Coordinates of C-alpha atoms and ligand atoms in Angstrom, one line a residue:
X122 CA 153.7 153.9 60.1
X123 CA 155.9 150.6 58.9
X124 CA 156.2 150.2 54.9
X125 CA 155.3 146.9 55.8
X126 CA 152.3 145.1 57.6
X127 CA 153.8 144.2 61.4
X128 CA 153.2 141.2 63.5
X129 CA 154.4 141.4 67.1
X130 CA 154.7 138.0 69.4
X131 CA 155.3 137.3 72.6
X132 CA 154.4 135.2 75.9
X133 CA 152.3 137.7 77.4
X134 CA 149.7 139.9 75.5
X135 CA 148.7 143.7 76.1
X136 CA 145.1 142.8 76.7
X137 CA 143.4 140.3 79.0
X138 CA 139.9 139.2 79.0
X139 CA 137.3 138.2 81.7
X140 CA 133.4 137.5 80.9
X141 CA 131.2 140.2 81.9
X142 CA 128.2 139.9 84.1
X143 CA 126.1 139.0 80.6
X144 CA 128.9 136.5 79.4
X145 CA 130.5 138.8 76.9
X146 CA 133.8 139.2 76.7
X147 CA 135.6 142.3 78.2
X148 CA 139.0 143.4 77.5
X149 CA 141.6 145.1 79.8
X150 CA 145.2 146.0 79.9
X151 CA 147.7 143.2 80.4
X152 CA 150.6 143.5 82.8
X153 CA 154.0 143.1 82.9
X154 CA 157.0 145.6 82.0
X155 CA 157.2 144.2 78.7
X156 CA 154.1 145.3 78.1
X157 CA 154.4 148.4 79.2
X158 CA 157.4 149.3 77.2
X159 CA 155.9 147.6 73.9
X160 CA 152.2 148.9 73.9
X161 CA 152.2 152.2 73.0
X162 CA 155.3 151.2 70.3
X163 CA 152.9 148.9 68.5
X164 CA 149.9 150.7 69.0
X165 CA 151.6 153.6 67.0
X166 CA 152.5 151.4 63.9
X167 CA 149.0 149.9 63.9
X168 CA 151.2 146.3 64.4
X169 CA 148.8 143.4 65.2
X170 CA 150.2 141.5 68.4
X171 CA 149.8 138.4 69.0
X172 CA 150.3 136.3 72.6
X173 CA 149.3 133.3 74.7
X174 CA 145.7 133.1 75.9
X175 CA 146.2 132.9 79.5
X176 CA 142.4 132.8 80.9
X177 CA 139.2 130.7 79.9
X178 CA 138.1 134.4 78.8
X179 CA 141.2 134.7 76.7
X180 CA 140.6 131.1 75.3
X181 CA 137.0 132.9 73.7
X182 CA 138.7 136.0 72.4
X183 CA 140.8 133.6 70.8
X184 CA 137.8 132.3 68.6
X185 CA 137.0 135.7 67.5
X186 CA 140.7 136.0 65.6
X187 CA 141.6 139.6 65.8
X188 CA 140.0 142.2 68.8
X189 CA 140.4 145.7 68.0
X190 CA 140.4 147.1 72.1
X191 CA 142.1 149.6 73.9
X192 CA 143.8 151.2 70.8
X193 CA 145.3 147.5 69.7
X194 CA 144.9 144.7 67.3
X195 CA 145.1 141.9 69.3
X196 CA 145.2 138.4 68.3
X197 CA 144.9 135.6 71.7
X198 CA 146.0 132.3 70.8
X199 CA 144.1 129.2 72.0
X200 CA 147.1 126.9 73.1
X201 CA 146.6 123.3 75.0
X202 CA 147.0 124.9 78.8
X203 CA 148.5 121.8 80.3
X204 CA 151.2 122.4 77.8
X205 CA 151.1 125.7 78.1
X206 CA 152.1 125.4 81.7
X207 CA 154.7 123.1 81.2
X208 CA 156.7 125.2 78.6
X209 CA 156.4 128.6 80.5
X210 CA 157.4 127.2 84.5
X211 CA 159.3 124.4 83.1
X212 CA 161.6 125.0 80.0
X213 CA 161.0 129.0 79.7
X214 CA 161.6 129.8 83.3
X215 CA 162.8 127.0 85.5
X216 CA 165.4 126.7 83.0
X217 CA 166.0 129.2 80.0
X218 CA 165.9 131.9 82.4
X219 CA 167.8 130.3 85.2
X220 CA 170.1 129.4 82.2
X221 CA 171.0 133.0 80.5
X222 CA 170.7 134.4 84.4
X223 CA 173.1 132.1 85.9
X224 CA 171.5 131.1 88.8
X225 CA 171.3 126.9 88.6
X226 CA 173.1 125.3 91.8
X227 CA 174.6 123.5 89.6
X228 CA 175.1 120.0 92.1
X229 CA 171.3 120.0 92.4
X230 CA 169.9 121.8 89.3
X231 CA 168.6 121.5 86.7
X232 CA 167.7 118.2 86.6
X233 CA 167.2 116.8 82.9
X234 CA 164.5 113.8 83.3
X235 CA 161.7 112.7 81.2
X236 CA 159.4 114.8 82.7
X237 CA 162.0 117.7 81.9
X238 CA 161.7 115.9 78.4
X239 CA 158.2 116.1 78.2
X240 CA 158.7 120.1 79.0
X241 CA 160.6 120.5 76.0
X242 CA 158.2 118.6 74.0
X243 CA 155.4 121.3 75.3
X244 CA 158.0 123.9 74.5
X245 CA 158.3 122.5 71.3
X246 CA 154.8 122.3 70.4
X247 CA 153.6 126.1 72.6
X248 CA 156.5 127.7 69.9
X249 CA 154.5 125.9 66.7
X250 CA 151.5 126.9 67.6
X251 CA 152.8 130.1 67.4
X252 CA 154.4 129.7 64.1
X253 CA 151.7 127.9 62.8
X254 CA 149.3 131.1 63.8
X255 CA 151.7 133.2 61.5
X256 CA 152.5 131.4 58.7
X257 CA 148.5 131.1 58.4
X258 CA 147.6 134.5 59.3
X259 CA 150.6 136.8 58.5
X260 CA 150.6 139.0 55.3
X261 CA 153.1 138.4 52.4
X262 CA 156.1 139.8 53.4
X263 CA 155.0 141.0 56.5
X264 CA 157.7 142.1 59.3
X265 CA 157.4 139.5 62.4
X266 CA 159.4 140.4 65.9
X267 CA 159.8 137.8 68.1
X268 CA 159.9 138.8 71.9
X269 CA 162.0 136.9 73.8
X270 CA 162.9 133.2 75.0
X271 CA 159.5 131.6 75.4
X272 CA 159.3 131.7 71.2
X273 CA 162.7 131.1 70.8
X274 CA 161.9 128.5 68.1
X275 CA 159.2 129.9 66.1
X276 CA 161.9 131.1 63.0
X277 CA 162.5 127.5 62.5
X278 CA 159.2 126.9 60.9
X279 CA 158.6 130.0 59.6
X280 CA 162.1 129.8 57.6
X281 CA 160.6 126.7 56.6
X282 CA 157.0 127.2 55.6
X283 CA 157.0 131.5 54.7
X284 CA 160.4 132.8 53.4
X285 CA 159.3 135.9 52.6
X286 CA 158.4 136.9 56.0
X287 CA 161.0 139.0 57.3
X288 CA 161.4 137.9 61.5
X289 CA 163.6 139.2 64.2
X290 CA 163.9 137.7 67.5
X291 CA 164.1 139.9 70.0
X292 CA 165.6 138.2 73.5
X293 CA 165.1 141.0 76.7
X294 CA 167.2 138.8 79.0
X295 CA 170.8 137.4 78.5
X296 CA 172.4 135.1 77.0
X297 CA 174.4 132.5 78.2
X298 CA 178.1 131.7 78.0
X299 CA 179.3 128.5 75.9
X300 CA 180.2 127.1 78.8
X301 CA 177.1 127.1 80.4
X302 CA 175.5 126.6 77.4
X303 CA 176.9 122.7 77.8
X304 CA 174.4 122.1 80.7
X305 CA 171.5 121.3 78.5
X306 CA 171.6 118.3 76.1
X307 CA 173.5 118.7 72.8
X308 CA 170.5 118.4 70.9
X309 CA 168.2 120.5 72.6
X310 CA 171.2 123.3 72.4
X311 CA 171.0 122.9 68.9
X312 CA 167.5 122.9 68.4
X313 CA 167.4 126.3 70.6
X314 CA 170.1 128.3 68.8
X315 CA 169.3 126.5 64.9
X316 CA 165.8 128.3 66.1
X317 CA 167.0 131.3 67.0
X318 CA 169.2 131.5 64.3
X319 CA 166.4 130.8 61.2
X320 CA 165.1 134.4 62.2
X321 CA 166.6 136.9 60.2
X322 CA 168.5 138.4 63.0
X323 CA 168.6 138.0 66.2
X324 CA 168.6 141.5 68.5
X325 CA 169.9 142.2 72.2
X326 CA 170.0 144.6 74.9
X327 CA 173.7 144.5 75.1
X328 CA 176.8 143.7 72.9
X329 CA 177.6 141.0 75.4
X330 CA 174.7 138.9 75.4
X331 CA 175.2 139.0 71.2
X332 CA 178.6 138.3 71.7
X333 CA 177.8 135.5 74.1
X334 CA 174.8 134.1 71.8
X335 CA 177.7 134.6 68.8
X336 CA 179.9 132.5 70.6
X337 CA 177.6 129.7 71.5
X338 CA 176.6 129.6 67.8
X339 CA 180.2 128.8 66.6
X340 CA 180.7 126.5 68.9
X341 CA 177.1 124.4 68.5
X342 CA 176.4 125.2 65.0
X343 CA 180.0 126.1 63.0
X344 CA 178.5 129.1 62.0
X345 CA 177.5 132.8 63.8
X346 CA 174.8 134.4 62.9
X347 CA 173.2 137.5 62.5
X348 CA 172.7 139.7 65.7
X349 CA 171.4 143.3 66.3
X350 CA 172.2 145.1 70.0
X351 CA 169.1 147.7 70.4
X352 CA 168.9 148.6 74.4
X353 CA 165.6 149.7 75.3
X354 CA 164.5 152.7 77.2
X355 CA 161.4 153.3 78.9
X356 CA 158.5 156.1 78.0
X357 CA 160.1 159.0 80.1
X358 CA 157.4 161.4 79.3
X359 CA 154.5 158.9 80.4
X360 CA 156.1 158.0 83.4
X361 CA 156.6 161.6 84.0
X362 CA 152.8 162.3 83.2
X363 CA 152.3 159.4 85.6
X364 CA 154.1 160.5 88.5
X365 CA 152.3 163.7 88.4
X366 CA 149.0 162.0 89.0
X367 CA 146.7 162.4 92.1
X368 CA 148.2 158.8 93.7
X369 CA 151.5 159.0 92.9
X370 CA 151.5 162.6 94.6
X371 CA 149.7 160.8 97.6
X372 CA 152.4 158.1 97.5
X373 CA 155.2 160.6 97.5
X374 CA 154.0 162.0 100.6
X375 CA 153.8 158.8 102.3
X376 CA 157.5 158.5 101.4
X377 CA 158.4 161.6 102.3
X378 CA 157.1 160.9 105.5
X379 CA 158.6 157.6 105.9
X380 CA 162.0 159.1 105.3
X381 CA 161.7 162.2 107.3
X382 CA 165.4 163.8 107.8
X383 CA 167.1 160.3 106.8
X384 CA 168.9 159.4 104.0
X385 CA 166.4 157.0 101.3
X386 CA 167.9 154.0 99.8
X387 CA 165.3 152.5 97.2
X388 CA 165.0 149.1 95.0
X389 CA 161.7 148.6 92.9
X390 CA 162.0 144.7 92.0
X391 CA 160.2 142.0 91.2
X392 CA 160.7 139.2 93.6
X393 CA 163.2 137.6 91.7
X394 CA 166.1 135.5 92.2
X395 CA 168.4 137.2 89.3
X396 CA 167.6 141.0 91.1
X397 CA 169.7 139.8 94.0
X398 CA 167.7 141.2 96.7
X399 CA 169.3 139.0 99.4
X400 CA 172.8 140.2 99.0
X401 CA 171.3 144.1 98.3
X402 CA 169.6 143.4 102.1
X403 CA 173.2 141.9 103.5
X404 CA 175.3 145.1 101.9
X405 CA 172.8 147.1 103.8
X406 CA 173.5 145.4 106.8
X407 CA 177.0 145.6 106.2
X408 CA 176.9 148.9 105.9
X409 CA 174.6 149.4 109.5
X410 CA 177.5 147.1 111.2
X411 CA 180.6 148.9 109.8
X412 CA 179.5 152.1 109.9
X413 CA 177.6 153.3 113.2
X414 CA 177.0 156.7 112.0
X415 CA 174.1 155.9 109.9
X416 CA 172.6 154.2 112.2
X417 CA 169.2 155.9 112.7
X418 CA 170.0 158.1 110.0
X419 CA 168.7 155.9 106.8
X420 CA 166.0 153.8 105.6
X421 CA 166.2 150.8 102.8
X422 CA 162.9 151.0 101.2
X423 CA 162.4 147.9 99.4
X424 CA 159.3 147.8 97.2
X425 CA 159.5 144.6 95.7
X426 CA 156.5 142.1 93.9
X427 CA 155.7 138.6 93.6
X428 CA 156.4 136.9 90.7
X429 CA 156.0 133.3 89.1
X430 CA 154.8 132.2 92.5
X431 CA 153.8 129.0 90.2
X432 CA 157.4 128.0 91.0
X433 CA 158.6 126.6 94.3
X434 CA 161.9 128.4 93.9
X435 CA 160.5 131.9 93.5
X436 CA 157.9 130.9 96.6
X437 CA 161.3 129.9 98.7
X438 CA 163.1 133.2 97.6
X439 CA 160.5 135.2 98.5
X440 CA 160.3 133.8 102.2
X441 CA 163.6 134.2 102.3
X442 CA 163.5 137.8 101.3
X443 CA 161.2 138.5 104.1
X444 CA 162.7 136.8 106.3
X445 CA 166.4 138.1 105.8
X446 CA 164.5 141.3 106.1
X447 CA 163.0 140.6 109.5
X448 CA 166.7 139.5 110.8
X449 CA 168.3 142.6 109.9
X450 CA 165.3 144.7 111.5
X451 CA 164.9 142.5 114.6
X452 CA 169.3 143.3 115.3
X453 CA 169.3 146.8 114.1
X454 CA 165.9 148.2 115.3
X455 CA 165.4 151.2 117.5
X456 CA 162.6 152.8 118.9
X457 CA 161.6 155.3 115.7
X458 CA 163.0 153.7 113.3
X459 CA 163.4 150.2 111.6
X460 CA 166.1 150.2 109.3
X461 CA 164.4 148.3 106.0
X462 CA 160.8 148.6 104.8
X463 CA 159.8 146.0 102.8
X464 CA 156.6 146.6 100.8
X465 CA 155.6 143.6 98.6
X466 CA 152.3 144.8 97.7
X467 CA 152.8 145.9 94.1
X468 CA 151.8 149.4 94.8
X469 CA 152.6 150.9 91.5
X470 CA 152.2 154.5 92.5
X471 CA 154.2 154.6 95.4
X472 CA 157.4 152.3 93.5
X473 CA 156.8 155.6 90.8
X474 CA 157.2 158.2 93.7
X475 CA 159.7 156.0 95.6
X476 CA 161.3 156.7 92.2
X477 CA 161.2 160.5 92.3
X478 CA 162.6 160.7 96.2
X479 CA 165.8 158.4 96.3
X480 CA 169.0 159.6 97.5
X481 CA 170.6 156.3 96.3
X482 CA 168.7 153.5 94.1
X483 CA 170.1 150.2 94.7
X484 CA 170.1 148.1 91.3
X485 CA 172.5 145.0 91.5
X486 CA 171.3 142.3 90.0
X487 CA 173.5 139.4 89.5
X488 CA 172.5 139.2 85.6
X489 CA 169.8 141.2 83.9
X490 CA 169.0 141.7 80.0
X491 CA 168.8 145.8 80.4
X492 CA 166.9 146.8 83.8
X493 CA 164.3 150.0 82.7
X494 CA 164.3 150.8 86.5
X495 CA 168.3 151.9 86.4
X496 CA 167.0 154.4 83.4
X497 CA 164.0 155.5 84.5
X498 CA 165.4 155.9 88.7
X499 CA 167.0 159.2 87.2
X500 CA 164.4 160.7 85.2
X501 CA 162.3 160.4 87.4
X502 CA 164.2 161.3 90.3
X503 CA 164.2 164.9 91.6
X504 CA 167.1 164.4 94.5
X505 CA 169.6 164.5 92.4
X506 CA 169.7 160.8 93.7
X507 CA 173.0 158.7 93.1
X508 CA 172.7 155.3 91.0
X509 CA 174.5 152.4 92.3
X510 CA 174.7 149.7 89.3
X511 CA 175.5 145.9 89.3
X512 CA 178.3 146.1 86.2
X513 CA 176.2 142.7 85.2
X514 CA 172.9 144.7 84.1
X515 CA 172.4 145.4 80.4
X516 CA 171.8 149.0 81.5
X517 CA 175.6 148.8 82.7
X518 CA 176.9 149.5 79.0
X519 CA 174.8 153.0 78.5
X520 CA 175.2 153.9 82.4
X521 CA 178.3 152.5 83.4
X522 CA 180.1 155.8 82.9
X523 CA 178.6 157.7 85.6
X524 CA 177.0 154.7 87.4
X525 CA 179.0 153.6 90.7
X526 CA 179.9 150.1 90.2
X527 CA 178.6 147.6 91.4
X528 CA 180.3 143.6 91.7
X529 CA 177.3 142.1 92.8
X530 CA 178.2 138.8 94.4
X531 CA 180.7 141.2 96.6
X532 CA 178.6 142.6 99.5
X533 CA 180.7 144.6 101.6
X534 CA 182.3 145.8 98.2
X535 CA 178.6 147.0 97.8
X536 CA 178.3 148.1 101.4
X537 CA 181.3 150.5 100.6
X538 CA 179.9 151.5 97.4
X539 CA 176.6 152.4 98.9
X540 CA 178.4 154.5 102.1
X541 CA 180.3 156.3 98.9
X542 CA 176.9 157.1 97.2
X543 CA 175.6 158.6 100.2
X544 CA 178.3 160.5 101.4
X545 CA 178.8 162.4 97.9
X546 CA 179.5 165.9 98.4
X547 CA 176.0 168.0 97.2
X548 CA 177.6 169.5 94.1
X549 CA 179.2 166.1 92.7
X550 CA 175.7 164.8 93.6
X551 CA 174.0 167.3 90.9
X552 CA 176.6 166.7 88.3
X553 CA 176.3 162.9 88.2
X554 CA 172.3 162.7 88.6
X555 CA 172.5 165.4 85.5
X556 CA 174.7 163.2 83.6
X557 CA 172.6 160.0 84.1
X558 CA 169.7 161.6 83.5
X559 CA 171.0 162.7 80.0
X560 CA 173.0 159.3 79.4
X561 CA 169.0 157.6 80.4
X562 CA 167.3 159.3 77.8
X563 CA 169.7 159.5 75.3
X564 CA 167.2 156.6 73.4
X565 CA 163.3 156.7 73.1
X566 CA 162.0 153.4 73.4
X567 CA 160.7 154.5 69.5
X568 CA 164.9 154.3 68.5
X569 CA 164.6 150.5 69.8
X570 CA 161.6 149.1 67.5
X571 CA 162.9 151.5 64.8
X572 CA 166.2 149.4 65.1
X573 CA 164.2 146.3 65.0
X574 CA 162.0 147.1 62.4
X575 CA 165.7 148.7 60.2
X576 CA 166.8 145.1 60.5
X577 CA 163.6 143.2 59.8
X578 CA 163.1 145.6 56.7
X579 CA 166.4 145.2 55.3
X580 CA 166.3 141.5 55.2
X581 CA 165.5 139.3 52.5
X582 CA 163.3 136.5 53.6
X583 CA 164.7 133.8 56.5
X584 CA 168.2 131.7 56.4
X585 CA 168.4 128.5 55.4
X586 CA 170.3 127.5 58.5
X587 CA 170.7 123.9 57.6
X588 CA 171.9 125.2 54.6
X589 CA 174.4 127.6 56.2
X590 CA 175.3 125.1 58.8
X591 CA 176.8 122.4 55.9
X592 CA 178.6 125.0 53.8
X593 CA 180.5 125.6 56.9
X594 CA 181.5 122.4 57.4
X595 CA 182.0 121.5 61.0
X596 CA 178.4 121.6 61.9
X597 CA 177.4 119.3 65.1
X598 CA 178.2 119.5 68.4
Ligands
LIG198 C1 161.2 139.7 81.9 C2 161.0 139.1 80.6 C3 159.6 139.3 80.1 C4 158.6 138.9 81.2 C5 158.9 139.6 82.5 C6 157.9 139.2 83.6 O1 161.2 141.1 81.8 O2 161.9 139.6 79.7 O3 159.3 138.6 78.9 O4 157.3 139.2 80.8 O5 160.2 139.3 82.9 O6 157.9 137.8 83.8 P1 156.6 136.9 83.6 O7 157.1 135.5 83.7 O8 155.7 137.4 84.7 O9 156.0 137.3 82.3

């Protein structure tokens, strides 16, 4: 148990309401992996979470103020949906994300109008009612973490309005370079990181993205501010416990028998443009062309799931991602066997026992905050099944000793890395999935909120960033 009363915020809640047949509300789990890695966390410090009410259910559990329901205290906040829905597709994903990720084609995107404007606005006002719901409901001296770049704002009102609270922001994706960092306007740069920077600290699944958030600081604001790097790592012995269940046994056969005497490659992904599935299909390809002997003799299995399909980019990727898909099969195809399986039905049991088979997991994404899946592949797995690692993944820092290397933009680099992965000699096989495995779990997911909470706890109320930034002297940007 925390010394002090905890608050957890963030986008997405761990419990979702629907009305029952006689109008009452009932609860269920929320998805999502952050979700999944933060529930039980804040379930075991009795924490009270609070997140966005997504549903017209939610919008009635948020009347009721705080649910007790599937082990948590759970707080839904009403907020105006149209705004909602501008701040979440518009500012937090079309271009936060795109922003820390580095995917904006630049010549066309992003395009800063008034309607962009009025995003920010919503942004703006999803973050206060956020705030707001804290500084009115939040115990004196109560520890508040943040999750991540939807709320990226809310220190700025609690630094101003509740002082003694002590908040962290936690971010579980990048963050950008200065550089890129100049694409949005000057003063909605400086609104984001003075925001940011009014929480006490500001924490990180890699030195680099603190280094990179650091940086942008002292270039916007004159001044760097506290940071905290805490990776994450998933709940190995409750995935474990999951795999062993009845229909994640059922989905291992099926991939057993999908692979037969073939090599497995596997990626478990959302459909997502940072994960780089298109250039992950192409290596494979490359690999098929430059390499005849393993043609025949291995199958990509692809278990990938929609996502934000709100947003016409992530609708085009994901035709594109079937279709690149359907190329590669419709040129490389044989009788018996079809060299990429490409399951987008969010079949959680069989990505879990995908998991546990893999000669080689395939994670190259082209930026990502951490990536649980590179950590949990090897505990799970019981091939002694070779990692192949984008060097841009968060995960990179823990794993990148024993991980091959990925460059991810490079696909036949990757094509040769993934022919090295599975030609690896038996024994050097063993000693590297032992070494990742140990190097994976090296962290409980418990060492990554007791970080947060060591932070929050030894802080004495918010900054005064305004404060901080004239001291300085070169504020402005
Ligand atoms: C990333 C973010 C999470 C987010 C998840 C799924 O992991 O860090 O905050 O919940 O993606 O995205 P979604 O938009 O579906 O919540």
């Amino acid at each position: 148990m925390a010394e002090a009363p905890v608050l957890v915020i963030s986008n997405r809640g761990p419990i979702s309401f629907s009305f029952g047949d006689d109008g009452g509300l009932v609860a269920k789990r929320g998805g999502g992996g952050l979700v999944s890695s933060l529930g039980p966390l804040v379930r075991d410090i009795g924490a009270t979470w609070m997140a966005a009410a997504a549903t017209d259910a939610d919008v009635a559990a948020a009347a009721e103020g705080v649910i007790e329901a599937e082990g948590y205290k759970f707080r839904s906040l009403a907020i105006d949906a149209g705004k909602y829905q501008m701040a979440y597709d518009v500012v937090s994903n079309a271009t936060l994300w795109f922003l820390h990720h580095g995917l904006f084609d630049l010549s066309r995107r992003p395009r800063l109008d008034r309607r962009w404007r009025e995003a920010w606005d919503a942004y703006r006002d999803v973050n206060h009612a956020f705030a707001q719901a804290v500084i009115d409901e939040a115990p004196e001296g109560a520890i508040v973490l943040v999750q991540d770049y939807h709320l990226a704002l809310v220190g700025t009102w609690l630094a101003q309005k509740r002082r003694d609270l002590r908040a962290v922001h936690f971010s579980h994706i990048p963050f950008c370079e200065p550089g890129a960092l100049r694409v949005l306007p000057s003063d909605v740069a400086e609104e984001l990181l003075v925001g940011m920077g009014s929480h006490a600290s500001c924490g990180f699944h890699s030195r680099r993205w603190a280094a990179n958030y650091e940086a942008c600081c002292d270039e916007v604001l004159g001044f760097t501010p506290a940071t905290f790097v805490a990776p994450l790592s998933p709940h190995y012995d409750d995935i474990a416990a999951r795999a062993a269940e009845d229909d994640c046994v059922r989905e291992q056969r099926w991939v057993e028998e999908v692979k037969g005497d073939r090599a497995l490659i596997v990626r478990v992904d959302r459909i997502e443009l940072s994960k780089n599935l298109l250039r992950g299909f192409w290596a494979f390809e490359d690999l098929l062309r430059t390499r005849a002997e393993w043609r025949g003799r291995v199958i990509f299995l692809a278990l990938v799931y929609p996502s934000r399909e709100g947003l016409a980019d992530y609708l085009a990727y994901r035709q594109e991602v079937e279709s690149v898909a359907k190329v590669i099969n419709d040129r490389w195809s044989t009788p018996g066997w079809t060299p990429i399986i490409l399951d987008t039905s969010d079949n959680f049991p069989r990505s879990i026992a995908a998991l546990t088979r893999y000669d080689v997991l395939l994670v190259n994404p082209v930026r990502d905050g951490l990536n649980l899946v590179a950590k949990e592949g090897p505990v799970l797995n019981a091939c002694n099944g070779v990692l192949v690692l984008s060097r841009e993944a968060g995960a990179w820092d823990e794993l990148g000793p024993v991980a091959l290397e990925v460059n991810p933009f490079d696909v036949s680099g990757t094509a040769d890395v993934l022919a090295t992965a599975l030609t690896m000699a038996p024994g050097e096989r063993a000693t590297h999935a032992a070494t990742l495995t140990k190097l994976a779990s090296a962290r409980v997911p418990r060492h990554w909120l007791d970080d947060m909470l060591a932070v929050a706890g030894a802080s004495h109320g918010l900054p005064d960033v305004a404060i901080t930034r004239s001291t300085k002297g070169h504020a402005g940007s």
